[in-house]
Coordinates of C-alpha atoms in Angstrom, one line a residue:
Chain A
M1 CA -29.6 -41.0 29.7
S2 CA -31.3 -37.8 29.0
K3 CA -31.0 -36.1 32.3
V4 CA -27.8 -35.5 34.3
D5 CA -28.0 -36.3 38.0
T6 CA -26.9 -32.8 39.3
S7 CA -26.4 -34.1 43.0
K8 CA -23.7 -36.5 41.8
A9 CA -22.0 -34.0 39.4
R10 CA -21.5 -31.5 42.3
P11 CA -18.1 -32.2 44.2
Q12 CA -18.5 -33.4 47.6
P13 CA -16.9 -31.2 50.5
S14 CA -14.2 -33.7 51.0
V15 CA -13.2 -33.7 47.3
V16 CA -12.8 -29.9 47.4
E17 CA -10.5 -30.3 50.4
E18 CA -8.5 -32.9 48.5
V19 CA -8.3 -30.6 45.4
D20 CA -7.1 -27.7 47.6
R21 CA -4.2 -29.8 48.9
L22 CA -2.7 -30.4 45.5
V23 CA 0.5 -28.4 44.9
V24 CA 2.0 -27.8 41.4
V25 CA 5.8 -28.6 41.3
P26 CA 7.6 -26.8 38.4
R27 CA 9.6 -29.0 36.1
R28 CA 13.3 -28.7 36.8
N29 CA 15.0 -27.7 33.6
Y30 CA 18.7 -28.4 34.4
G31 CA 19.9 -27.2 31.0
I32 CA 18.8 -23.6 31.8
W33 CA 20.6 -23.8 35.2
I34 CA 23.8 -24.9 33.5
G35 CA 23.5 -22.3 30.9
T36 CA 22.9 -19.5 33.3
A37 CA 25.8 -20.6 35.4
F38 CA 28.1 -20.7 32.4
T39 CA 26.9 -17.3 31.1
L40 CA 27.5 -15.7 34.5
V41 CA 31.0 -17.1 34.7
L42 CA 31.7 -15.9 31.1
S43 CA 30.4 -12.4 32.0
Y44 CA 32.7 -12.2 34.9
F45 CA 35.8 -13.1 32.8
I46 CA 34.8 -10.7 30.1
L47 CA 34.2 -7.8 32.5
R48 CA 37.4 -8.6 34.4
A49 CA 39.3 -8.6 31.2
F50 CA 37.9 -5.2 30.3
A51 CA 38.5 -3.8 33.7
V52 CA 41.9 -5.2 34.6
N53 CA 43.7 -5.1 31.3
P54 CA 45.6 -1.7 31.3
A55 CA 46.0 -1.8 27.5
F56 CA 42.2 -0.8 27.0
G57 CA 43.3 2.4 28.4
W58 CA 39.9 3.6 29.7
E59 CA 41.2 7.0 31.0
T60 CA 42.8 7.6 27.6
A61 CA 39.6 6.7 25.8
A62 CA 37.5 9.0 28.1
G63 CA 40.0 11.9 27.4
Y64 CA 39.5 11.5 23.6
L65 CA 35.7 11.1 23.8
F66 CA 35.0 14.8 23.2
H67 CA 38.3 15.5 21.4
P68 CA 37.6 18.3 18.8
S69 CA 38.7 16.2 15.8
I70 CA 36.5 13.2 17.0
M71 CA 33.6 15.6 17.2
S72 CA 34.1 17.0 13.7
G73 CA 34.4 13.4 12.5
L74 CA 31.2 12.4 14.2
M75 CA 29.6 15.4 12.5
T76 CA 30.8 14.3 9.1
T77 CA 29.6 10.8 9.6
L78 CA 26.1 12.1 10.7
V79 CA 25.9 14.4 7.8
L80 CA 27.0 11.5 5.4
T81 CA 24.3 9.3 6.9
V82 CA 21.5 11.7 6.6
V83 CA 22.3 13.0 3.0
I84 CA 22.9 9.4 1.7
M85 CA 19.8 8.1 3.4
F86 CA 17.8 11.0 2.0
L87 CA 19.0 10.5 -1.5
A88 CA 18.7 6.6 -1.3
I89 CA 15.1 7.0 -0.3
I90 CA 14.3 9.4 -3.3
I91 CA 16.3 7.2 -5.8
G92 CA 15.0 4.0 -4.3
T93 CA 11.3 5.1 -4.5
I94 CA 11.8 6.0 -8.2
V95 CA 13.4 2.6 -9.0
A96 CA 10.7 0.9 -7.0
V97 CA 8.0 2.7 -8.8
M98 CA 9.8 1.7 -12.1
R99 CA 9.8 -1.9 -11.0
V100 CA 6.1 -2.1 -10.6
S101 CA 5.4 -0.1 -13.8
P102 CA 3.5 -1.6 -16.6
S103 CA 6.3 -1.0 -19.1
P104 CA 8.7 -4.0 -19.4
V105 CA 11.5 -1.6 -20.4
L106 CA 11.2 0.4 -17.2
R107 CA 10.8 -2.8 -15.1
S108 CA 14.1 -4.4 -16.6
F109 CA 16.1 -1.2 -16.3
A110 CA 15.1 -1.0 -12.5
G111 CA 15.8 -4.7 -12.2
A112 CA 19.3 -4.3 -13.7
Y113 CA 19.9 -1.3 -11.4
V114 CA 19.0 -3.3 -8.2
W115 CA 21.0 -6.3 -9.5
F116 CA 24.1 -4.2 -10.2
F117 CA 24.2 -2.0 -7.1
R118 CA 23.2 -4.6 -4.7
G119 CA 25.7 -7.1 -6.2
V120 CA 28.9 -5.1 -6.3
P121 CA 30.5 -4.6 -2.8
A122 CA 30.0 -1.0 -1.5
L123 CA 33.7 -0.5 -1.0
I124 CA 34.5 -1.2 -4.7
Q125 CA 31.8 1.2 -5.8
L126 CA 33.1 3.8 -3.5
I127 CA 36.7 3.6 -4.9
F128 CA 35.4 3.4 -8.4
W129 CA 33.5 6.7 -8.1
F130 CA 36.5 8.3 -6.4
N131 CA 38.5 7.3 -9.4
L132 CA 36.0 8.5 -12.0
A133 CA 38.4 10.8 -13.5
L134 CA 40.4 7.7 -14.9
L135 CA 37.3 7.0 -16.9
V136 CA 36.0 10.4 -17.8
R137 CA 38.4 13.3 -17.7
E138 CA 35.9 16.1 -17.9
F139 CA 32.1 16.8 -18.2
S140 CA 31.0 19.3 -20.7
L141 CA 27.8 20.5 -22.3
T142 CA 28.1 21.6 -25.9
L143 CA 25.1 22.7 -27.8
P144 CA 25.0 22.8 -31.6
F145 CA 25.5 26.4 -32.9
V146 CA 25.8 27.8 -29.5
G147 CA 29.1 26.1 -28.6
E148 CA 30.4 24.9 -25.2
I149 CA 28.1 26.1 -22.4
F150 CA 30.2 24.8 -19.6
S151 CA 33.0 22.3 -18.9
I152 CA 34.3 21.0 -15.6
R153 CA 37.2 18.6 -14.9
T154 CA 36.1 15.5 -13.1
N155 CA 38.8 15.9 -10.5
D156 CA 37.5 19.3 -9.6
F157 CA 34.0 18.1 -8.4
M158 CA 34.8 14.5 -7.5
T159 CA 36.1 15.4 -4.0
P160 CA 36.2 12.5 -1.5
F161 CA 33.0 13.8 0.2
F162 CA 31.1 14.0 -3.0
S163 CA 32.4 10.6 -4.3
A164 CA 31.2 9.0 -1.0
V165 CA 27.8 10.6 -1.3
V166 CA 27.4 9.5 -4.9
A167 CA 28.6 5.9 -4.4
L168 CA 26.9 5.2 -1.3
S169 CA 23.6 6.8 -2.2
L170 CA 23.5 4.7 -5.4
C171 CA 24.4 1.6 -3.6
E172 CA 22.0 2.1 -0.7
A173 CA 19.1 3.2 -3.2
G174 CA 19.4 -0.5 -4.6
Y175 CA 18.5 -1.8 -1.1
M176 CA 15.8 0.9 -0.6
A177 CA 14.2 0.2 -3.9
E178 CA 13.7 -3.5 -2.9
I179 CA 12.2 -2.4 0.5
I180 CA 9.9 0.1 -1.0
R181 CA 8.8 -2.3 -3.8
A182 CA 7.9 -5.0 -1.2
G183 CA 6.0 -2.3 0.6
I184 CA 4.1 -1.4 -2.6
K185 CA 3.3 -5.1 -3.2
S186 CA 2.0 -5.5 0.3
V187 CA -0.8 -3.0 -0.3
P188 CA -3.8 -5.1 -1.4
T189 CA -4.8 -4.7 -5.0
G190 CA -8.4 -3.7 -4.0
Q191 CA -7.1 -0.4 -2.7
S192 CA -5.8 0.8 -6.2
E193 CA -8.8 -0.8 -7.8
A194 CA -11.2 1.2 -5.7
A195 CA -9.2 4.3 -6.4
S196 CA -9.3 3.6 -10.2
A197 CA -13.2 3.0 -9.9
L198 CA -13.3 6.5 -8.4
G199 CA -11.6 7.9 -11.2
M200 CA -8.2 8.6 -9.7
P201 CA -5.3 8.7 -12.2
Y202 CA -2.3 6.2 -11.7
R203 CA 0.1 8.7 -10.4
N204 CA -2.5 9.9 -7.9
I205 CA -3.3 6.4 -6.8
L206 CA 0.4 5.8 -6.2
K207 CA 1.1 9.1 -4.4
R208 CA -2.1 9.2 -2.2
I209 CA -3.2 5.5 -1.8
V210 CA -0.4 3.1 -2.4
L211 CA 2.7 4.8 -1.1
P212 CA 1.2 6.1 2.2
Q213 CA 0.1 2.5 3.0
A214 CA 3.3 0.9 1.9
M215 CA 5.0 3.2 4.5
R216 CA 3.9 0.9 7.4
F217 CA 5.8 -2.0 5.7
V218 CA 8.7 0.2 4.7
V219 CA 9.5 1.9 7.9
P220 CA 10.9 -0.9 10.1
P221 CA 13.4 -2.3 7.4
T222 CA 14.4 1.3 6.6
G223 CA 15.3 1.9 10.1
N224 CA 17.5 -1.2 9.9
E225 CA 19.0 0.2 6.6
A226 CA 19.8 3.6 8.2
I227 CA 21.5 1.9 11.1
N228 CA 23.5 -0.3 8.7
L229 CA 24.3 2.8 6.6
L230 CA 25.6 4.6 9.6
K231 CA 28.1 1.9 10.1
L232 CA 28.7 1.5 6.3
T233 CA 29.9 5.0 6.1
S234 CA 33.0 4.1 8.0
L235 CA 34.2 2.7 4.6
V236 CA 34.8 6.3 3.5
T237 CA 38.0 6.2 5.5
F238 CA 39.5 4.4 2.4
I239 CA 39.1 7.5 0.2
A240 CA 40.3 9.9 3.0
V241 CA 36.9 11.4 4.1
D242 CA 37.6 12.6 7.5
D243 CA 34.5 10.8 9.2
L244 CA 34.5 9.4 12.8
F245 CA 36.7 6.5 12.1
Y246 CA 39.2 8.4 9.9
S247 CA 39.6 11.1 12.7
A248 CA 40.3 8.3 15.2
Q249 CA 42.7 6.7 12.8
S250 CA 44.7 9.8 12.2
I251 CA 45.0 10.3 16.0
Y252 CA 46.2 6.8 16.8
A253 CA 48.6 6.9 13.7
R254 CA 50.5 9.6 15.6
T255 CA 50.0 8.4 19.2
F256 CA 49.8 4.6 18.8
E257 CA 46.8 4.6 21.3
T258 CA 45.0 2.3 18.9
I259 CA 42.7 0.5 21.4
P260 CA 41.5 3.5 23.4
L261 CA 40.6 5.3 20.1
L262 CA 38.7 2.3 18.6
I263 CA 36.8 2.3 22.0
V264 CA 35.9 6.0 21.4
V265 CA 34.7 5.2 17.9
A266 CA 32.6 2.2 19.0
V267 CA 31.0 4.2 21.9
W268 CA 29.9 6.9 19.5
Y269 CA 28.5 4.4 17.0
L270 CA 26.7 2.7 19.8
A271 CA 25.3 5.9 21.1
V272 CA 24.0 7.0 17.7
V273 CA 22.6 3.6 16.9
S274 CA 20.7 3.7 20.3
I275 CA 19.1 7.0 19.5
M276 CA 18.1 5.9 16.0
S277 CA 16.5 2.8 17.4
V278 CA 14.3 4.9 19.7
G279 CA 13.4 7.2 16.7
Q280 CA 12.5 4.1 14.6
H281 CA 10.2 3.0 17.4
F282 CA 8.2 6.2 17.3
L283 CA 8.0 6.2 13.5
E284 CA 6.7 2.8 13.5
R285 CA 4.0 3.7 16.1
H286 CA 3.1 6.8 13.8
F287 CA 2.8 4.8 10.5
G288 CA 0.9 1.9 12.1
R289 CA -1.8 4.0 13.6
S290 CA -4.7 3.2 11.3
E291 CA -3.9 -0.6 12.2
T292 CA -4.6 -0.6 15.8
R293 CA -7.7 0.3 17.7
S294 CA -6.2 0.5 21.1
Q295 CA -4.0 3.5 20.2
S296 CA -6.7 5.8 19.3
L297 CA -5.6 8.4 21.9
T298 CA -2.0 8.4 20.7
T299 CA -3.4 8.5 17.1
R300 CA -5.4 11.6 17.8
F301 CA -2.5 13.2 19.4
L302 CA 0.0 12.4 16.7
R303 CA -2.6 13.5 14.1
N304 CA -2.9 16.8 15.7
A305 CA 0.9 17.1 16.2
F306 CA 1.8 16.3 12.5
G307 CA -1.3 17.7 10.8
T308 CA -3.8 15.6 9.0
R309 CA -1.9 15.3 5.9
A310 CA 1.5 14.3 7.3
K311 CA 1.2 10.6 6.4
G312 CA 1.2 11.3 2.7
A313 CA 4.2 13.6 2.9
A314 CA 6.6 11.1 4.5
T315 CA 8.2 9.7 1.2
Chain B
M1 CA -16.3 14.8 -32.6
S2 CA -17.9 11.4 -32.1
N3 CA -18.8 8.9 -29.4
T4 CA -21.7 11.1 -28.7
P5 CA -24.7 9.4 -27.4
S6 CA -26.9 10.5 -30.2
E7 CA -24.6 9.0 -32.9
N8 CA -24.1 5.9 -31.1
R9 CA -27.9 5.5 -30.6
A10 CA -28.5 5.8 -34.2
R11 CA -25.7 3.5 -35.2
F12 CA -26.1 0.7 -32.7
G13 CA -29.8 1.0 -32.0
V14 CA -29.3 2.0 -28.4
P15 CA -32.7 2.8 -26.7
E16 CA -33.2 6.3 -25.6
D17 CA -33.4 5.6 -21.9
S18 CA -30.5 3.2 -21.9
M19 CA -27.8 3.4 -19.1
V20 CA -25.9 0.3 -19.7
F21 CA -26.0 -1.2 -23.2
A22 CA -23.8 -4.3 -24.1
R23 CA -23.7 -6.1 -27.4
G24 CA -21.7 -9.2 -28.0
V25 CA -19.4 -8.6 -25.0
R26 CA -16.4 -11.0 -25.0
K27 CA -13.6 -11.1 -22.5
S28 CA -10.6 -13.7 -22.6
F29 CA -7.7 -13.9 -20.1
G30 CA -5.1 -15.7 -22.3
T31 CA -6.8 -18.8 -23.6
L32 CA -9.5 -18.7 -21.0
D33 CA -12.8 -17.3 -22.4
V34 CA -14.7 -15.7 -19.5
L35 CA -17.3 -13.9 -21.4
K36 CA -18.6 -15.4 -24.6
G37 CA -20.9 -12.7 -26.1
V38 CA -23.1 -10.9 -23.5
D39 CA -26.0 -8.6 -24.4
I40 CA -27.6 -6.5 -21.7
D41 CA -29.8 -3.5 -21.5
V42 CA -30.2 -1.7 -18.4
P43 CA -32.7 1.4 -18.6
K44 CA -32.1 4.5 -16.5
G45 CA -33.5 4.3 -13.1
S46 CA -33.8 0.6 -13.0
V47 CA -32.1 -2.2 -11.0
A48 CA -30.6 -5.2 -12.8
C49 CA -29.5 -8.1 -10.7
I50 CA -27.0 -10.6 -12.1
I51 CA -26.8 -14.1 -10.5
G52 CA -24.8 -17.1 -11.3
P53 CA -22.4 -19.7 -10.1
S54 CA -18.8 -18.6 -9.3
G55 CA -16.7 -18.4 -12.4
S56 CA -19.7 -17.7 -14.5
G57 CA -18.3 -14.4 -15.6
K58 CA -20.7 -12.0 -13.8
S59 CA -17.9 -10.1 -11.9
T60 CA -15.9 -9.8 -15.0
F61 CA -18.8 -8.3 -16.9
L62 CA -19.2 -5.8 -14.1
R63 CA -15.6 -4.8 -14.2
C64 CA -15.9 -4.4 -18.0
I65 CA -18.7 -1.8 -17.6
N66 CA -16.3 0.7 -16.0
H67 CA -13.3 -0.4 -18.0
L68 CA -11.3 -1.9 -15.2
E69 CA -11.1 -4.9 -17.7
K70 CA -10.6 -4.1 -21.3
L71 CA -13.1 -6.0 -23.6
T72 CA -11.8 -8.6 -26.0
G73 CA -14.7 -7.9 -28.3
G74 CA -18.2 -6.4 -28.5
I75 CA -19.3 -3.0 -27.4
L76 CA -20.3 -1.7 -24.1
L77 CA -22.0 1.8 -23.7
V78 CA -22.7 3.7 -20.5
D79 CA -25.3 6.4 -21.0
G80 CA -24.9 6.0 -24.7
A81 CA -21.0 6.6 -24.8
F82 CA -18.0 4.3 -24.7
V83 CA -16.2 4.4 -21.4
G84 CA -12.5 3.6 -22.6
Y85 CA -12.7 4.6 -26.3
D86 CA -13.5 7.3 -28.7
L87 CA -15.1 6.0 -31.8
R88 CA -14.3 7.7 -35.2
K89 CA -15.5 6.0 -38.4
D90 CA -14.8 2.4 -37.7
R91 CA -11.9 2.9 -35.3
L92 CA -12.1 2.7 -31.4
Y93 CA -9.2 4.9 -30.1
E94 CA -8.3 4.2 -26.5
V95 CA -8.7 7.5 -24.7
K96 CA -6.0 9.1 -22.5
D97 CA -5.6 8.2 -18.8
N98 CA -7.1 11.5 -17.6
E99 CA -10.1 11.3 -19.8
L100 CA -10.7 7.7 -18.9
C101 CA -10.6 8.8 -15.2
Q102 CA -13.1 11.5 -15.7
R103 CA -15.6 9.1 -17.4
R104 CA -14.9 6.4 -14.8
A105 CA -15.8 8.8 -12.0
E106 CA -19.3 8.9 -13.3
I107 CA -19.7 5.1 -12.6
G108 CA -19.5 4.1 -9.0
M109 CA -18.4 0.8 -8.0
L110 CA -18.7 -1.2 -4.9
F111 CA -16.6 -4.3 -3.9
Q112 CA -17.0 -7.5 -2.0
S113 CA -14.2 -6.6 0.2
F114 CA -15.3 -2.9 0.7
N115 CA -11.8 -1.5 -0.2
L116 CA -12.0 1.6 2.0
F117 CA -8.7 3.3 2.0
S118 CA -7.4 2.0 5.3
H119 CA -4.9 4.7 6.0
M120 CA -7.7 7.4 5.8
T121 CA -10.5 8.2 8.1
V122 CA -14.2 7.9 7.0
M123 CA -14.2 11.6 6.2
E124 CA -10.9 11.4 4.3
N125 CA -12.3 8.4 2.3
L126 CA -15.3 10.4 1.3
I127 CA -13.6 13.5 0.1
E128 CA -10.6 12.1 -1.5
A129 CA -11.9 11.6 -5.0
P130 CA -14.3 14.7 -5.0
V131 CA -11.4 16.9 -4.1
H132 CA -8.7 15.4 -6.1
V133 CA -10.6 14.3 -9.2
R134 CA -13.6 16.7 -9.4
R135 CA -11.6 19.6 -7.8
V136 CA -14.5 20.2 -5.4
P137 CA -13.6 22.8 -2.7
V138 CA -12.7 21.0 0.4
E139 CA -15.3 22.5 2.6
Q140 CA -18.1 21.8 0.2
A141 CA -16.9 18.1 -0.2
K142 CA -17.0 17.8 3.6
S143 CA -20.6 19.2 3.9
E144 CA -21.7 16.8 1.1
A145 CA -19.9 13.9 2.8
L146 CA -21.7 14.7 6.0
E147 CA -25.0 14.6 4.3
L148 CA -24.2 11.2 2.6
L149 CA -23.1 9.7 6.0
A150 CA -26.3 10.8 7.5
R151 CA -28.1 9.1 4.6
V152 CA -26.3 5.7 5.3
G153 CA -26.8 6.3 9.1
L154 CA -23.2 6.7 10.1
S155 CA -22.8 10.4 11.0
E156 CA -21.0 9.5 14.3
K157 CA -18.3 7.5 12.4
V158 CA -16.9 10.4 10.6
D159 CA -13.5 10.4 12.3
S160 CA -13.2 6.6 12.6
Y161 CA -10.7 4.5 10.6
P162 CA -12.1 1.6 8.5
R163 CA -10.7 -0.9 10.9
E164 CA -12.8 0.4 13.7
L165 CA -15.9 -0.2 11.7
S166 CA -17.9 -3.4 11.2
G167 CA -18.2 -4.9 7.7
G168 CA -21.8 -3.7 7.3
Q169 CA -20.6 -0.2 8.4
Q170 CA -17.5 -0.3 5.9
Q171 CA -19.8 -1.2 3.2
R172 CA -22.2 1.6 3.9
V173 CA -19.3 4.0 3.9
A174 CA -18.2 2.7 0.7
I175 CA -21.5 3.3 -0.8
A176 CA -21.4 6.9 0.6
R177 CA -18.0 7.3 -0.9
A178 CA -19.3 6.2 -4.4
M179 CA -22.2 8.4 -4.0
A180 CA -20.0 11.5 -3.2
M181 CA -19.0 11.4 -6.9
K182 CA -22.6 11.8 -8.0
P183 CA -22.4 8.7 -10.3
K184 CA -24.9 8.0 -13.1
V185 CA -24.9 4.3 -12.3
L186 CA -23.7 2.1 -9.4
L187 CA -22.1 -1.3 -9.9
F188 CA -22.3 -3.7 -7.0
D189 CA -19.9 -6.6 -7.0
E190 CA -21.3 -9.1 -4.4
P191 CA -21.6 -6.2 -1.8
T192 CA -22.9 -8.5 0.9
S193 CA -21.0 -11.7 0.3
A194 CA -18.2 -10.9 2.9
L195 CA -20.6 -9.9 5.6
D196 CA -21.8 -11.8 8.6
P197 CA -25.4 -12.8 8.0
E198 CA -26.8 -10.3 10.7
L199 CA -25.0 -7.4 8.9
V200 CA -26.4 -8.1 5.5
G201 CA -29.7 -6.4 6.2
E202 CA -28.4 -2.9 6.9
V203 CA -26.4 -2.9 3.6
L204 CA -29.4 -4.1 1.6
Q205 CA -31.5 -1.4 3.3
V206 CA -29.2 1.4 2.1
M207 CA -29.4 -0.2 -1.5
R208 CA -33.0 -0.3 -1.2
D209 CA -33.2 3.4 -0.3
L210 CA -30.9 4.2 -3.2
A211 CA -33.1 2.2 -5.6
E212 CA -36.1 4.2 -4.5
T213 CA -34.4 7.5 -5.3
G214 CA -34.1 6.4 -8.9
M215 CA -30.4 5.4 -8.9
T216 CA -29.5 3.1 -11.8
M217 CA -27.9 -0.1 -10.3
V218 CA -26.2 -3.2 -11.6
V219 CA -26.0 -5.7 -8.8
V220 CA -24.1 -9.0 -8.8
T221 CA -25.4 -10.8 -5.8
H222 CA -26.3 -14.0 -4.2
E223 CA -29.2 -12.4 -2.4
I224 CA -32.1 -13.8 -4.3
G225 CA -34.6 -12.2 -1.9
F226 CA -33.1 -8.8 -2.6
A227 CA -33.2 -9.4 -6.4
R228 CA -37.0 -10.5 -6.2
E229 CA -37.9 -7.5 -4.0
I230 CA -35.8 -4.7 -5.6
G231 CA -34.8 -5.9 -9.0
D232 CA -36.5 -4.7 -12.2
Q233 CA -34.6 -7.3 -14.2
L234 CA -32.9 -10.6 -13.3
I235 CA -30.1 -12.0 -15.3
F236 CA -28.8 -15.5 -14.8
M237 CA -25.3 -16.0 -16.2
D238 CA -23.4 -19.3 -16.5
G239 CA -20.2 -20.3 -18.5
G240 CA -19.8 -16.7 -19.8
V241 CA -23.2 -16.4 -21.4
I242 CA -26.7 -15.2 -20.3
V243 CA -28.7 -18.3 -19.8
E244 CA -32.0 -16.6 -18.9
E245 CA -33.2 -13.2 -18.0
G246 CA -36.5 -11.5 -17.3
N247 CA -38.7 -10.2 -14.4
P248 CA -37.4 -11.4 -11.2
R249 CA -40.5 -12.4 -9.6
E250 CA -41.7 -14.4 -12.6
M251 CA -38.3 -15.9 -13.2
I252 CA -37.8 -17.0 -9.6
A253 CA -41.3 -18.4 -9.5
N254 CA -41.2 -20.1 -12.8
P255 CA -37.6 -20.5 -14.3
Q256 CA -37.6 -21.7 -18.0
S257 CA -34.2 -23.2 -18.4
P258 CA -33.4 -26.4 -16.5
R259 CA -30.0 -24.8 -15.6
T260 CA -31.7 -21.8 -14.0
K261 CA -34.0 -24.1 -12.2
E262 CA -31.1 -26.2 -10.8
F263 CA -29.1 -23.0 -9.7
L264 CA -32.2 -21.5 -8.0
S265 CA -33.2 -24.6 -6.2
K266 CA -29.7 -24.5 -4.6
V267 CA -29.7 -20.8 -3.5
L268 CA -33.2 -20.5 -2.5

């Protein structure tokens, strides 16, 4: 049949009424109901345990929250995190660029670096650097004919803080190198090819074309790394750096208020992590801006706020 | 000093008006021979179109011209000079990275996938190489970029990101970006193959305009109509060799080789 009979295809008034009377009944999902009930009951017990058990010592915890030595410990933790992350990004970028270099020697060296520093537990690296004096007694620079320029005993500069910075930077750089390498690999080869065809030299292509585009893939995992690192710095307690955790420990070692002080430490870590998550969100928005059309207003605003060249400068 | 056009002309018999001159160009990837001895002459101001099935080596040949791929054998001269080498006596010395970049900057290249820098606006794309490779002052580069954008009809897109443009617009920006380096020759690697059929026309129109200004162009393409209309020379490649070449209109109307005949019957 070539023609459709339109009078038959159109629904009759009575059919419309029939259709309107239909009601959708949602499917009952009993599993969800049981799960919800169970979770509510569990939450009640957990909250009650926290509220009722006097051993938590909430008042004591609140009293210590802004204790001067806790504050200075928090400061040390933040400084450690920022300094280590900064160094780790620089070392990690260098190692990552080595890993994608045309030279097999550079590639293998970078590969070995990542293998070693990611493979050995951070705590062991930390204690190793702290005890460097057992391996090397002093560092000295001696030139032929001129004689000794300077000499320094390892113990004099390998302070706990310095050991912590060296150990954790090198360790974290191993992780950062892998993140940045993945970012570099994620930039389509056509981008560097087009740059080559325009006559841009290799280091310029890396600096101006590949790395800025890699940032978009690098920022989210780097945020996670920074959050992990913040918590990882609590390991420096083992070599007596007076960070947040160490300060709390030295208080409860005297007063035996162990649980309240652990709560203080947990509260501060949670607070900093929350702030960092918000910061990470904005960084992601900033580096993802050429990806999305809908954000063009935000884009323009950020471009004006950070200057047109801000994106290349962020490594 | 060597590798001067005049010396090379005398030694290899390069015609006076030659822009791209290839003799016995071979290229292998491991055991795979992609180019098996290609000879090409593209005179200044002319348009050479290369057609052929995929895997015939036409894109590889194009990438050899600006030394994105190193030759396995043969010679390839652009405007009478080697791109990646300096010739002294019988030795071809690979040139330093900076020198290679300066020579490459004179050879523009367009890609099937446009390859605009996706983190930069159209303006930033256009001034990147002039400012950082040629050391042109930023203001001058910007005003030249605006002129070029007007020529490709995209003045209003100056602050857009590549993602915000259609494929045809992206390719026109890419052409403007290549032109910003004032190249001697433009290489097109299937410039319209990734475009929706309705966008092909605007890119071909820009290329037509370029050809009219006397720009030397080597175009790898599947647009037989474009080759017939604009091309001064049509080259049909298959299996790493040139099967047939000649005047596009005569060759399309009356192909000599049965292989050319078969290919043209499929694409026309």
